[in-house]
PDB file of C-alpha atoms in Angstrom:
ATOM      1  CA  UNK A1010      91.027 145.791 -51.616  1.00  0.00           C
ATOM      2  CA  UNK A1011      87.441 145.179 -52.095  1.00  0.00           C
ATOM      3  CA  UNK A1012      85.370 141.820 -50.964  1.00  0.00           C
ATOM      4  CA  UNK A1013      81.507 141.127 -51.854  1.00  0.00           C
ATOM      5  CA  UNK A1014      79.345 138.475 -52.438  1.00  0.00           C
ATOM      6  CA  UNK A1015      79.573 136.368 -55.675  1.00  0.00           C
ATOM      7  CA  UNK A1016      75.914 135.274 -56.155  1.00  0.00           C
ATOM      8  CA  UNK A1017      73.323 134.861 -52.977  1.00  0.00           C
ATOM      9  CA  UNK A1018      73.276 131.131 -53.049  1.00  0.00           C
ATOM     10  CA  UNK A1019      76.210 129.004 -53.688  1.00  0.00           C
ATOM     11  CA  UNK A1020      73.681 126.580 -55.729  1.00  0.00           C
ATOM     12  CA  UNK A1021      75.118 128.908 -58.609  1.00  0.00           C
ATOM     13  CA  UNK A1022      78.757 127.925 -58.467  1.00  0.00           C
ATOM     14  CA  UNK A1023      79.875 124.158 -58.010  1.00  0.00           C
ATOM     15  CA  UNK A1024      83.357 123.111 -56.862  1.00  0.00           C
ATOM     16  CA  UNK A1025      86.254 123.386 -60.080  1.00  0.00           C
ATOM     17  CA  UNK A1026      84.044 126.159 -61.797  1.00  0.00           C
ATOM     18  CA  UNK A1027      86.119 128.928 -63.104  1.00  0.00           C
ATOM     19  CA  UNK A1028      85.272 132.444 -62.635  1.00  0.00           C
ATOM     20  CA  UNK A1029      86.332 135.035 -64.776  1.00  0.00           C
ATOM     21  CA  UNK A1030      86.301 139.099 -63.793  1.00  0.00           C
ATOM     22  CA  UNK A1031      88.056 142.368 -64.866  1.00  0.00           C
ATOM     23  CA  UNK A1032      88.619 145.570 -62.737  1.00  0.00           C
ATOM     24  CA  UNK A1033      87.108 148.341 -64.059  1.00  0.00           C
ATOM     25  CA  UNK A1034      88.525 151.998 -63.148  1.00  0.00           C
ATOM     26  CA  UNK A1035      86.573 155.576 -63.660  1.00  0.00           C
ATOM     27  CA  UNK A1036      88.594 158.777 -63.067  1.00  0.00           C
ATOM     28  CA  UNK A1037      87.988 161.721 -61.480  1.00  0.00           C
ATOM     29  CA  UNK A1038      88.401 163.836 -64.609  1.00  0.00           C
ATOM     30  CA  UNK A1039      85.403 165.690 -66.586  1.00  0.00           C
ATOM     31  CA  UNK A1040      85.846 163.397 -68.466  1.00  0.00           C
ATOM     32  CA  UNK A1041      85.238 160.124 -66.292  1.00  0.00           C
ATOM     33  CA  UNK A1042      87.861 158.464 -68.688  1.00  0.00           C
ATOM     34  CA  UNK A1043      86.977 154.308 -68.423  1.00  0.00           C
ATOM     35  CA  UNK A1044      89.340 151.571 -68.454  1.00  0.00           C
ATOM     36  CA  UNK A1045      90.244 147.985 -66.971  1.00  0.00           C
ATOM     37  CA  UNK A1046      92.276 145.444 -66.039  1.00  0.00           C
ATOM     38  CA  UNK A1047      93.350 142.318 -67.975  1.00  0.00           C
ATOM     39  CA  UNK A1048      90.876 139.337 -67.402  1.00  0.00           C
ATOM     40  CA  UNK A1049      91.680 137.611 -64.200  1.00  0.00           C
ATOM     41  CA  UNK A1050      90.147 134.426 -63.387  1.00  0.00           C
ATOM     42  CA  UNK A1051      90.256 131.834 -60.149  1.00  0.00           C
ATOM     43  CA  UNK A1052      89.210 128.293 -59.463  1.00  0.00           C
ATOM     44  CA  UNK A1053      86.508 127.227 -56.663  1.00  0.00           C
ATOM     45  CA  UNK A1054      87.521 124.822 -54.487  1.00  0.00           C
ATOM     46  CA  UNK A1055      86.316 122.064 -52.811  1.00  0.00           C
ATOM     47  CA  UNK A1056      85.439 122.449 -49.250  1.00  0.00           C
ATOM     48  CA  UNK A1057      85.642 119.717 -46.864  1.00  0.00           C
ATOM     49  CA  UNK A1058      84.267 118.976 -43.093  1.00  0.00           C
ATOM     50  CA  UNK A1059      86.982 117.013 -41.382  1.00  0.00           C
ATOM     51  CA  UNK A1060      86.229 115.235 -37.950  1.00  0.00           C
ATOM     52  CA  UNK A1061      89.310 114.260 -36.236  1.00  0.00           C
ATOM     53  CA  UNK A1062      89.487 112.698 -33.146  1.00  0.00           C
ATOM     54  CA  UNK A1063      86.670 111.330 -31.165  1.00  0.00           C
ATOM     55  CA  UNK A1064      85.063 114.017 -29.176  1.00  0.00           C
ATOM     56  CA  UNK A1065      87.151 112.367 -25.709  1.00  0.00           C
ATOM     57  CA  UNK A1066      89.808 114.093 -24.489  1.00  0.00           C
ATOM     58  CA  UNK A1067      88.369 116.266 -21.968  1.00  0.00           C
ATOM     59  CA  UNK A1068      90.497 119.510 -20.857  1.00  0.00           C
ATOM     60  CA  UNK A1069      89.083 122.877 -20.130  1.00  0.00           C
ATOM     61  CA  UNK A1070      91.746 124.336 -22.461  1.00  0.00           C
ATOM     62  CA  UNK A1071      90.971 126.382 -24.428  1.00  0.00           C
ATOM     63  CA  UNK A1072      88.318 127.763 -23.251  1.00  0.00           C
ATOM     64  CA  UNK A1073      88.829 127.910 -19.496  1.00  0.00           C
ATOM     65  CA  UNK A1074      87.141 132.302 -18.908  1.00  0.00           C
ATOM     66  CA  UNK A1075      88.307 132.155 -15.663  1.00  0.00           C
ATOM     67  CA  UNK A1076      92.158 133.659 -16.318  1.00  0.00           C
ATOM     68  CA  UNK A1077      93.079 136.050 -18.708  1.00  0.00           C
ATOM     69  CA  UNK A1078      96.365 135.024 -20.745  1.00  0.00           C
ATOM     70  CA  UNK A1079      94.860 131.169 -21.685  1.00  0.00           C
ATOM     71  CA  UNK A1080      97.032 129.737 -24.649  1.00  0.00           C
ATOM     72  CA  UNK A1081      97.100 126.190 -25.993  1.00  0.00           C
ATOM     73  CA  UNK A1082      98.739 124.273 -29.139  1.00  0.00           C
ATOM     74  CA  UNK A1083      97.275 121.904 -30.742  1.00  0.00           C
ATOM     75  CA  UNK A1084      98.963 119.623 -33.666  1.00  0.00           C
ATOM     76  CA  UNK A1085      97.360 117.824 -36.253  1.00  0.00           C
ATOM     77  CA  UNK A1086      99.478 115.319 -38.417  1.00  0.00           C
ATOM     78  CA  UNK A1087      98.992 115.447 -42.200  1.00  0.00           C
ATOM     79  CA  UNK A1088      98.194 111.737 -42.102  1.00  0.00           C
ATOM     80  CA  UNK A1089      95.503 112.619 -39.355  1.00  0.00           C
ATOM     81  CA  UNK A1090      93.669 115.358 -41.698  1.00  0.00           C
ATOM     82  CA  UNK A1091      93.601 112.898 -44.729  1.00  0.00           C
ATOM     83  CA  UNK A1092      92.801 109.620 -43.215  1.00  0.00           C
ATOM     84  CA  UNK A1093      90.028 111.200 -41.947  1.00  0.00           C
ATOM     85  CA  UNK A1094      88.820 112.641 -45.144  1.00  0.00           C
ATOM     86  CA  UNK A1095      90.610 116.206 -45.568  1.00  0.00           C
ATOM     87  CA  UNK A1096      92.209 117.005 -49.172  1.00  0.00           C
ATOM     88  CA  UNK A1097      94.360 120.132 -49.957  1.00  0.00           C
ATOM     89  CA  UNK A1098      92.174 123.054 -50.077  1.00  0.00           C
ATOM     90  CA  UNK A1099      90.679 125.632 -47.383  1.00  0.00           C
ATOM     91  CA  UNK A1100      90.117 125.326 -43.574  1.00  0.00           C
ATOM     92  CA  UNK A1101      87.152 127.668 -43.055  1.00  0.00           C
ATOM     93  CA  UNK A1102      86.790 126.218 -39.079  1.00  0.00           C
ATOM     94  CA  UNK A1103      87.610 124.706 -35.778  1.00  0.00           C
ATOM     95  CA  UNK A1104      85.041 122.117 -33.728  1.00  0.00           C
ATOM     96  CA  UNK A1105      85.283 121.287 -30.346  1.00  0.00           C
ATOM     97  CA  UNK A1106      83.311 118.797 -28.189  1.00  0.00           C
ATOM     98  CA  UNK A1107      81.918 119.929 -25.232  1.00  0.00           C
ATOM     99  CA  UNK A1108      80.800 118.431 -22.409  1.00  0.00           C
ATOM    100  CA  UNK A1109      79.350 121.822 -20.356  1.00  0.00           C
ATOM    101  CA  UNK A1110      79.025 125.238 -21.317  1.00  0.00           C
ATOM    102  CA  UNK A1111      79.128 128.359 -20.046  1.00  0.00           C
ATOM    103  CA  UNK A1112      77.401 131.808 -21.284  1.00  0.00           C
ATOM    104  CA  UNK A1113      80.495 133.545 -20.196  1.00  0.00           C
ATOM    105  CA  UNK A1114      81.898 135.898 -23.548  1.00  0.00           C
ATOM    106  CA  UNK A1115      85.805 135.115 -24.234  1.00  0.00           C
ATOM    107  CA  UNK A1116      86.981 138.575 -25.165  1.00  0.00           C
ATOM    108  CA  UNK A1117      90.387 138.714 -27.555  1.00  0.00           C
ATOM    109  CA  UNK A1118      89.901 135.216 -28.758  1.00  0.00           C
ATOM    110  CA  UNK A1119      92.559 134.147 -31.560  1.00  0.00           C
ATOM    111  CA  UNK A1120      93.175 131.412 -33.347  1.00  0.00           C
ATOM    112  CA  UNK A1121      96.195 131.228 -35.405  1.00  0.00           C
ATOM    113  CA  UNK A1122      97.702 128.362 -37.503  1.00  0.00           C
ATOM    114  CA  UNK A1123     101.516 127.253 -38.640  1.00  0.00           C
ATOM    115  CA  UNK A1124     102.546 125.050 -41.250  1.00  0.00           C
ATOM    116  CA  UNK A1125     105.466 122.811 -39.464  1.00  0.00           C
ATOM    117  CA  UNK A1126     107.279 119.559 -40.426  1.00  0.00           C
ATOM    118  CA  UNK A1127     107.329 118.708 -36.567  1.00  0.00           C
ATOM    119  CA  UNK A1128     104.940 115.655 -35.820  1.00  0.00           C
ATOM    120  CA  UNK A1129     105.502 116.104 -31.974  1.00  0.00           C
ATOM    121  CA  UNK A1130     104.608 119.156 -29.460  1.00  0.00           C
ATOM    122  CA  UNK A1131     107.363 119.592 -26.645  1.00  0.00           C
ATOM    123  CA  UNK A1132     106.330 123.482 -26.168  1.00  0.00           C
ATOM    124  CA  UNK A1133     105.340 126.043 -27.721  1.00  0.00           C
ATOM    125  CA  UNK A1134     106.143 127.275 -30.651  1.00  0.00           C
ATOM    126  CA  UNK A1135     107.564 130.451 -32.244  1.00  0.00           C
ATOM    127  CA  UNK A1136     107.107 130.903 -35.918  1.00  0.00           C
ATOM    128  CA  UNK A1137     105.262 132.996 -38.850  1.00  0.00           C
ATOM    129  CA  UNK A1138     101.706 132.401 -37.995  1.00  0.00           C
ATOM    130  CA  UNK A1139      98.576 133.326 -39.792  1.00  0.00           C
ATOM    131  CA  UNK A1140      95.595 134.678 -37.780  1.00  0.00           C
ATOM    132  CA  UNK A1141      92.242 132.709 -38.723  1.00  0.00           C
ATOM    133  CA  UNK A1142      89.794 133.627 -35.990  1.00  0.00           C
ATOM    134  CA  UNK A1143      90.410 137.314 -34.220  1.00  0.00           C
ATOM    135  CA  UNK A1144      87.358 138.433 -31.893  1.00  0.00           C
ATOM    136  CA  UNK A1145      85.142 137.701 -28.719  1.00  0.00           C
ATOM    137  CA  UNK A1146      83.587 133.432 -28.689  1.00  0.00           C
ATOM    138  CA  UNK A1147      80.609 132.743 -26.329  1.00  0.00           C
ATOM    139  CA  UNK A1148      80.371 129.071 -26.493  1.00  0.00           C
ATOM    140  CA  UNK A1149      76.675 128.598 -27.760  1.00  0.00           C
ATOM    141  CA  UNK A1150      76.100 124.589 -26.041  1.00  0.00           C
ATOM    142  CA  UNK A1151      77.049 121.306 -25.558  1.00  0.00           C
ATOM    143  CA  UNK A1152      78.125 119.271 -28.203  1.00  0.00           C
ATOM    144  CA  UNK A1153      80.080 119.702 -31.109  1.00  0.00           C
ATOM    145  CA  UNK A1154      80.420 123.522 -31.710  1.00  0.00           C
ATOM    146  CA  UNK A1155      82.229 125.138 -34.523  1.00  0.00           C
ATOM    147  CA  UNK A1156      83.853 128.440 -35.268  1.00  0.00           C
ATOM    148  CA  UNK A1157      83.731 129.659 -38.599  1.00  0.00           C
ATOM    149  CA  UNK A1158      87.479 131.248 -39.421  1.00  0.00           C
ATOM    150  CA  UNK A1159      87.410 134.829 -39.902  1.00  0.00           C
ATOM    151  CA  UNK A1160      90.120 134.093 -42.574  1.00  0.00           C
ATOM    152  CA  UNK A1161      90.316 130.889 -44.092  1.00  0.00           C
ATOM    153  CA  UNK A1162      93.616 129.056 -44.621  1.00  0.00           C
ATOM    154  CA  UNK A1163      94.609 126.993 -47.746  1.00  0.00           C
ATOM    155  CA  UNK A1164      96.598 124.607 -46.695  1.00  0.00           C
ATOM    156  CA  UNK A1165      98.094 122.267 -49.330  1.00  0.00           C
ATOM    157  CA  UNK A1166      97.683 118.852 -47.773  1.00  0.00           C
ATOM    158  CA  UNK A1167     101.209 117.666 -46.857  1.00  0.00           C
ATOM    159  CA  UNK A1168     102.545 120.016 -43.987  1.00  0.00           C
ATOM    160  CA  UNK A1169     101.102 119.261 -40.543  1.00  0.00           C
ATOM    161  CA  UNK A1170      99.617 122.132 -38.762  1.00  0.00           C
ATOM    162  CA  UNK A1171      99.844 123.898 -35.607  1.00  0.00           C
ATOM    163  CA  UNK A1172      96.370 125.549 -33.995  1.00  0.00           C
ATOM    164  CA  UNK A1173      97.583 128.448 -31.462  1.00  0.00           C
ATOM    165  CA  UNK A1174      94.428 129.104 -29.276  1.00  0.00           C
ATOM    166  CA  UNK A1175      94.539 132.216 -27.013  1.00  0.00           C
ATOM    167  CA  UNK A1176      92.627 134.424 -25.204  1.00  0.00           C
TER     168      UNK A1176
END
């Protein structure tokens, strides 16, 4: 598994660009016999900064330091992503509004996400969920603050999705 850089700006690649690339191998022989892979190729997608929500429902969750074992769900409707600009592609973050912040370091932050059909919460909820933000969060102010996933996910714009927050 190997990740890099593609190009040090992104002023080089636009949205629906395709980029082509081959694996090359080398042996360990005297030799240093040279091959590679079939060409592989993959689409760049369009990114998209989604607001939902007005920045008003206050709750300290999740991001109350004080206790160790914090957890919160939140849902977000299909309908709510789109009609607020979203399109299938990747969620690369999280925002949050808030009102007061403190310098205190959450340690063992995670935020996972689920795909679901439900359009209510009633609990929480068990399922196959994908990890997009594993490590320690200081919140860095007051207003809107983001928090860049650690792994993106591509979500396909018709399931509504679950955000497990925990700490």
């Amino acid at each position: 598994f190997y990740t890099g850089i593609f190009n040090e700006s992104s002023i080089y690649v636009n949205p629906g660009d395709t980029i082509f690339y081959r694996i090359y191998a080398v042996d360990n022989s005297i030799n240093r016999n040279q091959d590679s892979s079939i060409l592989y190729k993959f689409n760049i997608s369009r990114q998209f900064n989604v607001l939902i929500g007005n920045g008003n429902y206050i709750i300290p969750y999740p991001f109350r330091t004080f206790y160790t074992d914090s957890r919160t769900h939140i849902l977000l409707t299909a309908s709510e992503i789109t009609s607020a600009g979203g399109s299938m592609g990747r969620i690369i973050g999280m925002g949050f509004y808030f009102l007061n912040a403190s310098p205190i370091t959450i340690n063992n932050f995670n935020i996972k996400v689920l795909e679901t059909t439900n359009s209510t919460l009633t609990g929480f909820v068990s399922g196959n969920w994908s990890t997009v933000f594993s490590g320690n969060f200081t919140v860095p102010g007051t207003g809107w603050r983001y928090i860049n996933f650690t792994a993106p996910h591509f979500w396909y714009g018709t399931s509504n999705l679950i955000f497990d927050i925990c700490f």
